[in-house]
Amino acid sequence: MTLDQYRPFVGPSTLRELRWLAEHLNGRRICCVNATKTGGGVAEILHRMIPLLRELGLDVWWEVLEGHPAFYQATKKLHNALHGKPETLTPEMQQTLIEVNQRNLSRLNLDADIVFIHDPQPIALVEARRQVGRHWLWRCHIDLTYAQRDAWEFLRPYVQRYDAAVYSAPAFARPLAIRQILIAPSIDPLSDKNKELSPETINDVFAHLGIPQDRPIVTQVSRFDYLKDPIGVVEAFRLVRRSIRCRLVLAGGPASDDPEGEEILAKVRERVGSDPDIHLLMLPPDSHTEINALQRGSTVIVQKSLREGFGLTVAEALWKGKSVVASAVGGIPLQVKHRYSGLLVHSIEGAAHAIKQCLRNPEFAKQLGENGREHVRQNFLLTRHLRDYLMMFLTLGRSEDMMTLNGS
Amino acid sequence: MADAHAHSLTAVTPFQFYTSFVLQEATGFRAATLPRLVKLLHRVPEACIYHHTHYFLLSHHYLTPEPTHDFAYWVTEVLGDEALGERLASIDILEFNSLAKIRVILVKTIEDHLAQHPTARFRFVSEGEEFFFIKSVQVVMPTQETASSLAEFAEALSRVSLSSLYFHIFDARLRLGRSTNDFARWCEEQLGETTLAKELIALDPYAHSLEALRSMIIALVRQRVG
C-alpha cells in the first residue's frame, strides 16, 4: 500500500500534512517491538503502519519477542489481570517474564532513536535503556481501568522508566510522573477486512459458511475470549428472538499468544447447544474477506465486551455503515457517541433492548450507521493514526502545550 | 457587495495559512460527581478547558446537529442530569474571548445548579465512565498555501484542510490570544476590508460545521470580489 491510495478516503490535504510532519523527523530511526507477528489488533496495526512510516522517510523496523509456552501462559495471566480478572501472577511467572525479556535483549536490534514497545510482554526491555535507544515509548493497548493491583505494581517500575506511556483511552491512564499520551488505534480502509465488497462476494461467503440470509443477522466478531462475553451475546440474542426472528453469528479466530481460545469456544458451544439460529465460526487468522463479508451482510453488529483495549471491530463495523450495539467499556465510547453513531449498553438486557431498537427502526439504524462511517473517516482511519505517531515522535523531549514547526 | 477595487487589492503581507494538529494527553484527573468536576475545573490547565470545549468541533464536525461540548455531553448522557446538561450546552462560547472566562462560566453554571438542586451532588457514575480531563498539545506548522488577494484567499481556503480552518478561527482567538479570527484580521489590516472583516467576525463558528463554515467564508469573500 502507498499513501496515495488513501487519497479517495481522506483527500489530498491530509496526505500533504503527513509528509510535512514527517520531514521534520529527518529520517529518525524507530524500532517497534511486540510479542507476535500474527493475530490480534497490535500485529495488524504494525503490519499496516510500518510500510507507510517508511514511505514517509523514517527508518522503521519491527522486532518480535521470542518466548516459550510458560512465557505465554504468564503473559496471558498478566493480560487478564490487567483487564481486571482475578489472577495470581506468581513470583515464578514474574521471573519468567523478566528472564525472557533479558534473553531477548541480546538478539533484538534496539539501537534506535525511538524504541517503541507495544503491550506488557516486552516491557522489561527498558532495563537496557542506558545502553541502547534514545527515547523509549510504551504503547499500552490494554484497558487498565480495572487492573488488578498486583499486576499493575509489577509493571509500574518499568513503565516509569519510559519517556511516555501511550494509551487508547483516557480511562486507562494511571497516576504516573511521565507523559501519558492518548492515541486511538485505527482501521485500514484498503485492507481485505475493510475494503468494499460486491453483493455477490458477500452472498458467496454467507453461503460458503452455511449461514442463511433469510432473516436479519446480528453478528459479533471477536476472539473467543471471556472478556468479549460471547455467552452474554448469546443470552442477549435469545431475549431479542422472543419477539423478532433473527440469526446470530459469533465469529472468532485464534491468536498465537492466546492459549484460552479453544476453552472458551467449548463453553460457548455448550451454551448454544443445537440452536439452529446461532452460528459459531472459528475462522483461521487470514479470514479477512470472510469477516468483511460477515460484517457487511449483517443488520446489527454487536461488541458486548466486558473489557476492551479499544475494540477495533467497532470501527470496522461503523466504517461499513452498520448500526452498532456495544458496551461502554475501554475505547468503545470514543468510537460510539450514544444515539449519534451507535448505541452504548451496560448489560445483557440493555444489549437486547438496543438490538431490538435497531431491528425495529431501520431508518434510525441507517442514520446511526451513516454517522458512524463518517466518524471513522474523520477519526479512526490509519492516516489519523500515522499523524498522531508523527506528532508524538516530534514532541518527545518537549514540554510546551503549543509547539510551532518552521516551514519546510 | 461586489467591488472591482476589492478584486485588485494586493496585500503587502500575504496571508500565510497554518495548520495545527492536536495530540491528546491524559492529565490523570477524573470526576465521577459534579462536586468533583467543579473542583477540578478550578485547577486543570487551560489546555484542558480548550480541549473539552473545542475538540469536539474537530472530531464531530460532520454531524448535524453537532453534539454539544464534552462537559454538556457527559453531564447529559453519562451522569444523566439533563437540566444541567442543557444549561451547559446553551453557554454561548463565542461571547467569551479567553479560556479563563470560559472556565469561570462553566464553574458558575455548575455551582449555581448545585446550589439550586442540592441532590444533584449525589449523582455519580461508575468506574470507567468518569469525566477524564484531557489536554490538547498542539503542533502548529505553516502550509504551502498563501494568498495576497481576496481571490487567491478564497482559492487557497477551498484547498486547505479543516485543521487549518480550525487553527485560524479557534486557536487564533483562544490559544494565541488574538482579538479576532485571523481571516478577519488580515482582511482589515492588510486589505482595508473593514466591512468584510466585520462580516467574518459576525459568523458564529460554533453554530455551523467546519465544512459549512468554510463555504460561508468563501461565499462572503467571493461575493466581495464579484
XYZ file of C-alpha atoms in Angstrom:
634
model
C 0.000 0.000 0.000
C 1.144 3.549 -0.609
C -0.065 6.775 0.947
C -1.566 7.959 -2.314
C -4.031 5.092 -2.202
C -5.676 6.746 0.822
C -6.432 9.935 -1.110
C -10.003 8.900 -2.036
C -10.841 8.495 1.641
C -9.084 11.446 3.276
C -8.322 13.927 0.492
C -5.007 15.385 -0.665
C -4.520 17.894 2.165
C -4.284 15.161 4.806
C -1.552 13.406 2.838
C 0.355 16.652 2.300
C 0.255 17.335 6.037
C 1.600 13.886 6.840
C 4.559 14.480 4.544
C 5.289 17.897 6.102
C 5.233 16.449 9.598
C 7.498 13.572 8.570
C 10.042 15.931 7.016
C 10.638 17.383 10.478
C 11.646 13.971 11.775
C 14.646 13.787 9.417
C 14.592 10.056 8.852
C 14.651 9.180 12.534
C 15.334 5.511 13.413
C 12.424 3.803 15.134
C 12.254 0.258 16.454
C 8.831 -1.276 17.198
C 8.722 -4.314 19.488
C 5.796 -6.608 20.314
C 5.147 -10.271 21.101
C 3.560 -11.691 17.966
C 3.693 -11.235 14.213
C 0.190 -12.608 13.642
C -3.214 -12.454 15.287
C -4.723 -9.644 17.303
C -5.041 -5.944 16.621
C -1.479 -4.921 17.511
C 0.228 -7.058 14.885
C -2.384 -5.987 12.371
C -1.704 -2.293 13.012
C 2.075 -2.730 12.809
C 1.826 -4.648 9.524
C -0.037 -1.678 8.037
C 1.727 1.187 9.766
C 5.383 0.336 9.274
C 5.473 0.425 5.439
C 3.750 3.824 5.490
C 6.165 5.249 8.079
C 8.985 4.034 5.833
C 7.393 5.695 2.825
C 7.362 8.915 4.862
C 11.134 8.662 5.192
C 11.517 7.174 8.655
C 13.856 4.270 9.246
C 11.491 1.841 10.987
C 11.931 -1.806 11.816
C 9.927 -4.375 13.775
C 11.329 -6.782 16.339
C 9.310 -9.637 17.871
C 9.958 -11.045 21.319
C 10.672 -14.778 21.331
C 9.108 -16.733 24.188
C 8.126 -20.264 25.165
C 4.811 -21.790 26.349
C 5.436 -20.920 30.014
C 6.114 -17.317 28.987
C 2.879 -17.101 27.000
C 0.935 -18.633 29.897
C 2.417 -15.985 32.196
C 1.730 -13.124 29.770
C -1.853 -14.326 29.344
C -2.318 -14.272 33.128
C -0.791 -10.806 33.239
C -3.020 -9.679 30.374
C -6.164 -10.955 32.112
C -5.152 -9.440 35.456
C -4.553 -6.069 33.815
C -8.052 -6.346 32.359
C -9.349 -6.907 35.897
C -9.759 -10.689 36.051
C -8.646 -12.074 39.428
C -5.429 -13.895 38.581
C -2.312 -14.654 40.539
C 0.930 -13.788 38.864
C 3.275 -15.971 40.873
C 6.894 -14.945 41.545
C 7.930 -17.734 39.159
C 5.764 -16.258 36.403
C 7.205 -12.803 37.035
C 10.679 -14.283 36.848
C 9.802 -15.995 33.556
C 8.625 -12.697 32.117
C 11.791 -10.899 33.166
C 14.127 -13.681 32.002
C 12.553 -13.886 28.560
C 12.953 -10.120 28.204
C 16.599 -10.340 29.280
C 17.316 -13.201 26.894
C 15.779 -11.262 24.026
C 17.993 -8.253 24.682
C 20.950 -9.995 23.094
C 19.075 -10.913 19.906
C 16.965 -7.803 19.265
C 18.285 -4.728 17.498
C 17.146 -1.872 19.754
C 19.736 0.629 18.560
C 17.215 3.327 17.597
C 16.350 6.980 18.211
C 12.985 5.784 19.476
C 12.272 2.327 20.893
C 8.539 1.789 20.681
C 7.423 -1.082 22.923
C 3.912 -2.487 22.464
C 1.984 -4.053 25.358
C 3.296 -5.610 28.573
C 5.130 -8.659 27.240
C 8.332 -6.799 26.185
C 8.042 -4.050 28.825
C 11.159 -5.082 30.759
C 13.389 -4.449 27.743
C 13.530 -0.873 29.043
C 16.152 -2.076 31.510
C 18.579 -1.688 28.616
C 17.801 1.979 28.037
C 21.163 3.118 29.360
C 22.876 1.080 26.681
C 20.549 1.435 23.687
C 17.798 3.697 22.426
C 17.475 7.428 22.984
C 13.752 7.743 23.682
C 11.579 4.892 24.932
C 7.805 4.736 24.487
C 5.446 2.176 25.981
C 2.285 1.656 23.948
C -0.387 0.009 26.109
C -3.238 -1.461 24.068
C -4.987 -2.859 27.156
C -7.935 -1.466 29.114
C -6.326 -0.829 32.522
C -9.482 0.583 34.112
C -9.951 -2.417 36.392
C -6.342 -3.626 36.523
C -5.546 -5.923 39.434
C -3.266 -4.070 41.801
C -0.500 -6.702 41.912
C -0.325 -6.864 38.141
C -0.041 -3.106 37.819
C 2.515 -2.911 40.628
C 4.614 -5.435 38.737
C 4.532 -3.215 35.644
C 4.788 0.204 37.252
C 8.577 0.323 37.892
C 9.157 -0.498 34.252
C 6.557 1.956 32.910
C 8.124 4.786 34.900
C 11.408 4.330 33.084
C 9.831 5.245 29.743
C 9.633 8.783 28.303
C 5.897 8.384 27.852
C 3.107 5.864 28.077
C 0.622 5.748 25.230
C -2.974 4.640 25.768
C -6.010 4.170 23.570
C -8.414 5.860 26.001
C -8.115 8.301 28.921
C -9.650 5.826 31.378
C -6.525 3.690 31.069
C -4.144 6.373 32.292
C -2.646 5.850 35.766
C -1.081 8.258 38.249
C 2.428 8.484 36.800
C 5.104 11.140 36.582
C 5.737 10.527 32.879
C 3.720 11.933 29.953
C 0.606 9.905 29.165
C -0.361 10.313 25.539
C -3.717 9.268 24.122
C -3.709 7.727 20.656
C -6.613 5.680 19.430
C -5.759 2.833 17.064
C -7.233 2.742 13.592
C -8.502 0.649 10.747
C -7.199 0.443 7.224
C -9.858 1.107 4.577
C -7.703 -0.665 1.981
C -7.277 -3.901 3.893
C -9.123 -7.069 2.933
C -11.078 -6.697 6.153
C -12.417 -3.261 5.285
C -12.368 -2.773 1.511
C -15.621 -2.598 -0.446
C -17.105 -5.965 -1.457
C -19.630 -6.777 -4.140
C -23.023 -8.199 -3.067
C -22.067 -11.407 -4.888
C -18.937 -11.828 -2.780
C -20.904 -11.212 0.403
C -23.556 -13.740 -0.587
C -20.904 -16.299 -1.547
C -19.259 -16.012 1.863
C -22.543 -16.495 3.697
C -23.370 -19.479 1.524
C -19.899 -20.961 1.990
C -20.160 -20.573 5.780
C -23.658 -22.085 5.792
C -25.484 -19.037 7.116
C -28.887 -18.470 5.503
C -29.660 -14.806 4.793
C -33.371 -15.311 5.308
C -33.655 -13.105 8.429
C -31.912 -10.129 9.996
C -28.451 -11.139 11.163
C -26.858 -9.980 14.404
C -23.100 -10.510 14.493
C -20.235 -10.233 16.937
C -16.725 -10.583 15.549
C -14.185 -11.253 18.286
C -11.714 -13.732 19.548
C -13.335 -16.397 21.749
C -12.215 -14.756 24.955
C -14.246 -14.393 28.140
C -13.543 -10.629 28.066
C -15.578 -10.430 24.830
C -18.523 -12.047 26.666
C -19.700 -14.354 23.850
C -22.069 -16.088 26.276
C -23.608 -12.714 27.162
C -24.169 -12.133 23.449
C -25.965 -15.475 23.160
C -28.211 -14.561 26.095
C -28.960 -11.103 24.673
C -29.769 -12.681 21.310
C -32.202 -15.107 22.928
C -34.004 -12.171 24.563
C -34.275 -10.457 21.176
C -35.511 -13.595 19.450
C -38.509 -13.819 21.757
C -40.096 -11.098 19.661
C -38.015 -10.794 16.469
C -36.968 -13.650 14.225
C -33.281 -13.267 13.524
C -29.975 -15.090 13.458
C -26.794 -14.699 15.488
C -23.279 -15.104 14.152
C -20.364 -15.336 16.571
C -17.187 -15.247 14.520
C -13.775 -15.529 16.112
C -10.257 -16.577 15.413
C -7.206 -17.745 17.314
C -4.088 -15.694 18.080
C -0.694 -17.282 18.618
C -0.347 -15.670 22.059
C -3.828 -16.729 23.316
C -3.954 -20.215 24.814
C -7.545 -19.845 26.085
C -9.476 -19.526 22.816
C -10.416 -23.203 22.428
C -11.539 -23.490 26.047
C -13.891 -20.508 25.785
C -15.223 -21.741 22.442
C -16.099 -25.077 24.071
C -18.079 -23.265 26.782
C -19.941 -21.205 24.209
C -20.731 -24.359 22.207
C -22.187 -25.942 25.310
C -24.394 -22.890 25.937
C -25.567 -22.718 22.317
C -26.411 -26.421 22.167
C -28.218 -27.305 18.950
C -29.813 -23.891 18.425
C -30.159 -23.639 14.614
C -30.300 -19.811 14.649
C -26.865 -19.382 16.213
C -23.808 -19.817 14.017
C -20.439 -20.267 15.716
C -17.462 -19.737 13.443
C -13.837 -20.391 14.398
C -12.094 -18.774 11.476
C -8.395 -19.014 10.551
C -6.347 -15.828 11.167
C -6.312 -14.885 7.479
C -10.114 -14.875 7.055
C -10.200 -11.131 6.435
C -12.539 -11.226 3.452
C -14.906 -13.541 5.327
C -15.001 -11.167 8.332
C -15.556 -8.223 5.996
C -18.452 -10.010 4.280
C -20.000 -11.112 7.561
C -19.989 -7.523 8.815
C -21.362 -6.136 5.563
C -24.084 -8.784 5.373
C -25.249 -8.254 8.954
C -28.045 -5.992 10.115
C -26.628 -5.151 13.532
C -23.083 -5.577 14.792
C -22.609 -6.222 18.495
C -19.491 -5.776 20.602
C -20.583 -6.763 24.077
C -17.135 -6.798 25.657
C -16.630 -6.800 29.408
C -13.256 -5.114 28.902
C -11.757 -3.758 25.746
C -8.382 -2.354 24.791
C -10.047 -0.390 22.062
C -12.386 -2.643 20.131
C -11.287 -2.148 16.531
C -14.139 -4.369 15.381
C -16.459 -1.486 16.329
C -14.627 0.898 13.999
C -14.691 -1.782 11.292
C -18.455 -2.161 11.624
C -19.032 1.604 11.687
C -16.900 2.004 8.574
C -19.295 -0.387 6.827
C -22.198 1.854 7.790
C -23.672 -0.672 10.204
C -25.665 0.131 13.314
C -23.581 -0.930 16.278
C -24.622 -2.003 19.773
C -21.594 -2.027 22.036
C -20.589 -1.992 25.685
C -19.494 1.334 27.135
C -16.058 -0.028 28.053
C -12.487 0.750 27.108
C -12.151 2.661 23.871
C -15.666 1.943 22.634
C -17.247 5.220 23.899
C -14.619 7.050 21.834
C -15.974 5.371 18.715
C -19.665 5.403 19.525
C -21.365 8.626 20.569
C -24.511 7.270 22.173
C -27.570 7.798 19.959
C -25.473 9.620 17.325
C -23.272 6.882 15.881
C -24.442 3.754 17.715
C -25.923 2.558 20.983
C -23.894 2.042 24.158
C -25.054 -0.593 26.621
C -24.126 -1.857 30.068
C -25.883 -5.225 30.432
C -27.281 -8.241 28.608
C -30.793 -6.805 28.889
C -29.583 -3.416 27.649
C -27.887 -5.057 24.684
C -31.072 -6.955 23.828
C -33.148 -3.766 24.050
C -30.720 -1.839 21.830
C -30.562 -4.624 19.222
C -34.367 -4.599 19.090
C -34.391 -0.807 18.642
C -32.138 -1.165 15.606
C -34.021 -4.103 14.103
C -37.414 -2.446 14.534
C -36.372 1.007 13.267
C -34.413 0.608 10.047
C -34.309 4.379 9.388
C -32.844 5.049 12.839
C -30.352 2.219 12.318
C -29.391 3.670 8.925
C -28.756 7.120 10.397
C -26.576 5.642 13.148
C -24.627 3.759 10.501
C -24.101 6.801 8.287
C -22.894 8.925 11.199
C -20.676 6.078 12.335
C -18.985 5.764 8.949
C -18.223 9.477 8.864
C -16.932 9.402 12.442
C -14.496 6.668 11.455
C -13.471 8.550 8.304
C -12.581 11.590 10.381
C -11.067 9.965 13.439
C -10.186 6.297 13.108
C -8.533 5.707 9.755
C -4.878 4.750 9.510
C -3.862 8.214 8.285
C -5.009 9.861 11.546
C -3.103 7.212 13.463
C 0.030 7.911 11.426
C -0.336 11.630 12.075
C -0.616 11.057 15.827
C 2.517 8.919 15.835
C 4.445 11.525 13.880
C 3.332 14.229 16.322
C 4.245 12.091 19.289
C 7.729 11.469 17.891
C 8.110 15.194 17.220
C 7.092 16.209 20.740
C 9.422 13.788 22.547
C 11.634 15.778 24.886
C 9.395 18.877 24.619
C 7.073 20.138 27.336
C 5.124 23.053 25.833
C 1.391 22.776 25.055
C 1.757 24.544 21.715
C 4.731 23.816 19.518
C 5.402 25.596 16.238
C 7.435 23.968 13.495
C 9.219 26.011 10.893
C 8.222 25.858 7.266
C 9.734 23.195 5.108
C -21.476 43.609 -2.486
C -19.066 43.021 -5.389
C -16.386 45.631 -5.838
C -13.857 45.852 -8.701
C -11.468 47.674 -6.394
C -11.582 44.805 -3.897
C -10.659 42.425 -6.693
C -7.452 44.273 -7.499
C -6.198 44.875 -3.936
C -2.960 43.152 -3.036
C -1.686 42.691 0.488
C 1.838 43.752 1.424
C 1.998 40.766 3.743
C 0.361 37.718 2.172
C -1.887 35.557 4.293
C 0.077 32.501 5.368
C -2.166 29.528 6.059
C -1.052 27.496 9.054
C -2.432 24.248 10.281
C -2.451 22.703 13.716
C -2.665 19.129 14.874
C -3.880 18.030 18.239
C -2.097 15.407 20.287
C -4.179 14.436 23.292
C -2.608 13.899 26.689
C -4.195 12.419 29.791
C -3.851 14.555 32.904
C -4.802 11.835 35.385
C -7.677 13.993 36.696
C -11.104 12.337 36.636
C -14.515 13.186 38.100
C -17.400 10.850 38.931
C -19.622 13.534 40.516
C -20.489 17.178 39.928
C -18.697 18.464 43.062
C -15.530 16.706 41.903
C -15.982 18.005 38.362
C -16.282 21.593 39.521
C -13.361 21.246 41.914
C -11.143 20.004 39.105
C -12.438 22.656 36.714
C -10.895 25.240 39.029
C -7.409 23.769 38.750
C -6.893 21.964 35.439
C -4.668 23.682 32.869
C -6.312 25.956 30.305
C -5.291 23.437 27.642
C -7.925 21.144 29.227
C -10.649 23.793 29.129
C -9.827 24.376 25.493
C -9.792 20.685 24.663
C -13.167 19.905 26.201
C -14.959 22.921 24.766
C -13.460 22.805 21.274
C -12.001 19.465 20.257
C -15.479 18.071 19.598
C -15.777 20.630 16.788
C -12.912 18.882 15.006
C -13.818 15.314 15.878
C -17.572 15.549 15.230
C -17.807 18.364 12.722
C -19.725 16.234 10.228
C -22.764 15.709 12.465
C -25.816 17.878 12.041
C -26.838 18.898 14.571
C -23.429 18.681 16.211
C -23.204 17.098 19.628
C -22.536 19.501 22.453
C -19.160 20.163 24.068
C -17.708 17.460 26.311
C -18.964 18.853 29.622
C -22.563 19.080 28.420
C -22.398 15.659 26.735
C -21.039 13.929 29.843
C -23.458 15.619 32.227
C -26.425 14.726 29.993
C -25.597 11.322 28.565
C -23.414 9.772 31.247
C -24.305 11.467 34.536
C -27.941 11.801 33.456
C -28.543 15.376 34.662
C -30.379 16.718 31.619
C -31.252 20.084 33.148
C -27.635 20.952 33.856
C -26.550 19.440 30.544
C -28.925 21.782 28.763
C -27.604 24.797 30.652
C -24.011 23.881 29.856
C -24.824 23.252 26.191
C -26.515 26.630 25.893
C -23.465 28.615 27.022
C -22.549 30.830 24.081
C -18.807 30.288 23.972
C -18.401 32.963 21.310
C -19.194 35.572 23.961
C -16.016 34.729 25.843
C -12.698 35.837 24.421
C -10.451 33.905 26.775
C -10.207 30.420 28.216
C -10.113 31.930 31.700
C -13.567 33.408 31.125
C -14.886 30.133 29.695
C -13.600 28.354 32.799
C -15.418 30.880 35.009
C -18.765 30.479 33.254
C -18.541 26.666 33.314
C -17.783 26.690 37.028
C -20.527 29.217 37.770
C -23.117 27.254 35.794
C -22.369 24.047 37.685
C -22.116 25.729 41.091
C -25.422 27.568 40.546
C -27.069 24.282 39.589
C -25.695 22.555 42.690
C -26.971 25.403 44.851
C -30.450 25.226 43.318
C -30.590 21.414 43.230
C -28.729 20.132 46.291
C -29.415 16.473 45.490
C -27.570 16.812 42.166
C -24.332 16.430 44.100
C -25.237 12.805 44.872
C -25.376 11.702 41.252
C -22.375 9.591 40.326
C -21.127 7.419 37.503
C -19.412 4.056 37.740
C -15.709 3.387 37.298
C -14.583 3.844 33.732
C -17.336 6.335 32.910
C -15.905 9.302 34.793
C -15.143 12.617 33.131
C -11.487 12.315 32.200
C -9.653 15.595 31.814
C -7.541 15.623 28.681
C -5.338 18.399 27.426
C -4.612 19.368 23.853
C -0.956 19.566 22.897
C -0.787 21.312 19.560
C 1.771 21.118 16.809
C 1.453 24.148 14.533
C 3.067 24.440 11.142
C 2.784 26.596 8.031
C 1.157 25.064 4.985
C 2.279 25.797 1.423
C -0.819 27.911 0.865
C -0.512 31.695 0.848
C -2.746 34.443 -0.528
C -2.069 38.053 -1.489
C -5.529 38.965 -2.739
C -9.088 38.072 -1.835
C -9.415 35.908 -4.927
C -6.283 33.964 -4.025
C -7.507 33.757 -0.444
C -10.805 32.132 -1.460
C -8.976 29.665 -3.701
C -6.487 28.699 -1.006
C -9.182 28.379 1.648
C -11.009 25.876 -0.522
C -7.870 23.705 -0.612
C -6.624 23.728 2.991
C -7.635 21.065 5.499
C -10.288 21.646 8.128
C -7.495 21.635 10.717
C -6.146 24.783 9.097
C -9.546 26.457 9.224
C -9.873 25.401 12.862
C -6.488 26.912 13.676
C -7.236 30.320 12.184
C -10.737 30.523 13.664
C -10.461 28.983 17.132
C -6.781 28.652 18.057
C -6.011 32.199 16.951
C -8.518 33.688 19.345
C -8.357 31.395 22.345
C -4.891 29.869 22.323
C -2.913 32.694 20.781
C -4.941 35.477 22.410
C -5.641 37.373 19.193
C -8.548 39.806 19.251
C -10.449 38.055 16.497
C -10.078 35.281 13.938
C -7.076 35.511 11.611
C -9.109 35.862 8.423
C -10.960 38.975 9.591
C -7.765 40.490 10.986
C -5.852 40.041 7.713
C -8.713 41.397 5.587
C -8.887 44.521 7.691
C -5.186 45.126 8.368
C -3.758 44.151 5.001
C -6.546 44.996 2.592
C -8.532 47.619 4.490
C -11.634 45.457 4.023
C -13.443 46.658 7.129
C -16.915 45.586 6.060
C -15.815 42.120 5.019
C -13.869 41.790 8.265
C -16.989 42.633 10.247
C -18.971 40.033 8.301
C -16.319 37.419 9.029
C -16.335 38.320 12.727
C -20.126 38.110 12.799
C -20.123 34.457 11.679
C -20.813 32.175 14.617
C -18.278 29.351 14.192
C -19.951 27.283 16.893
C -23.257 27.192 15.062
C -22.008 25.521 11.888
C -19.981 22.517 10.900
C -16.414 23.345 9.854
C -17.169 22.473 6.235
C -20.228 24.754 6.272
C -18.142 27.490 7.849
C -15.543 27.156 5.117
C -18.249 27.509 2.461
C -19.732 30.563 4.164
C -16.366 32.340 4.399
C -15.555 31.582 0.765
C -19.005 32.823 -0.265
C -18.558 36.103 1.599
C -15.130 36.684 0.062
C -16.270 35.798 -3.453
C -19.297 38.000 -3.092
C -16.958 40.858 -2.219
C -14.714 40.368 -5.263
C -17.604 39.532 -7.583
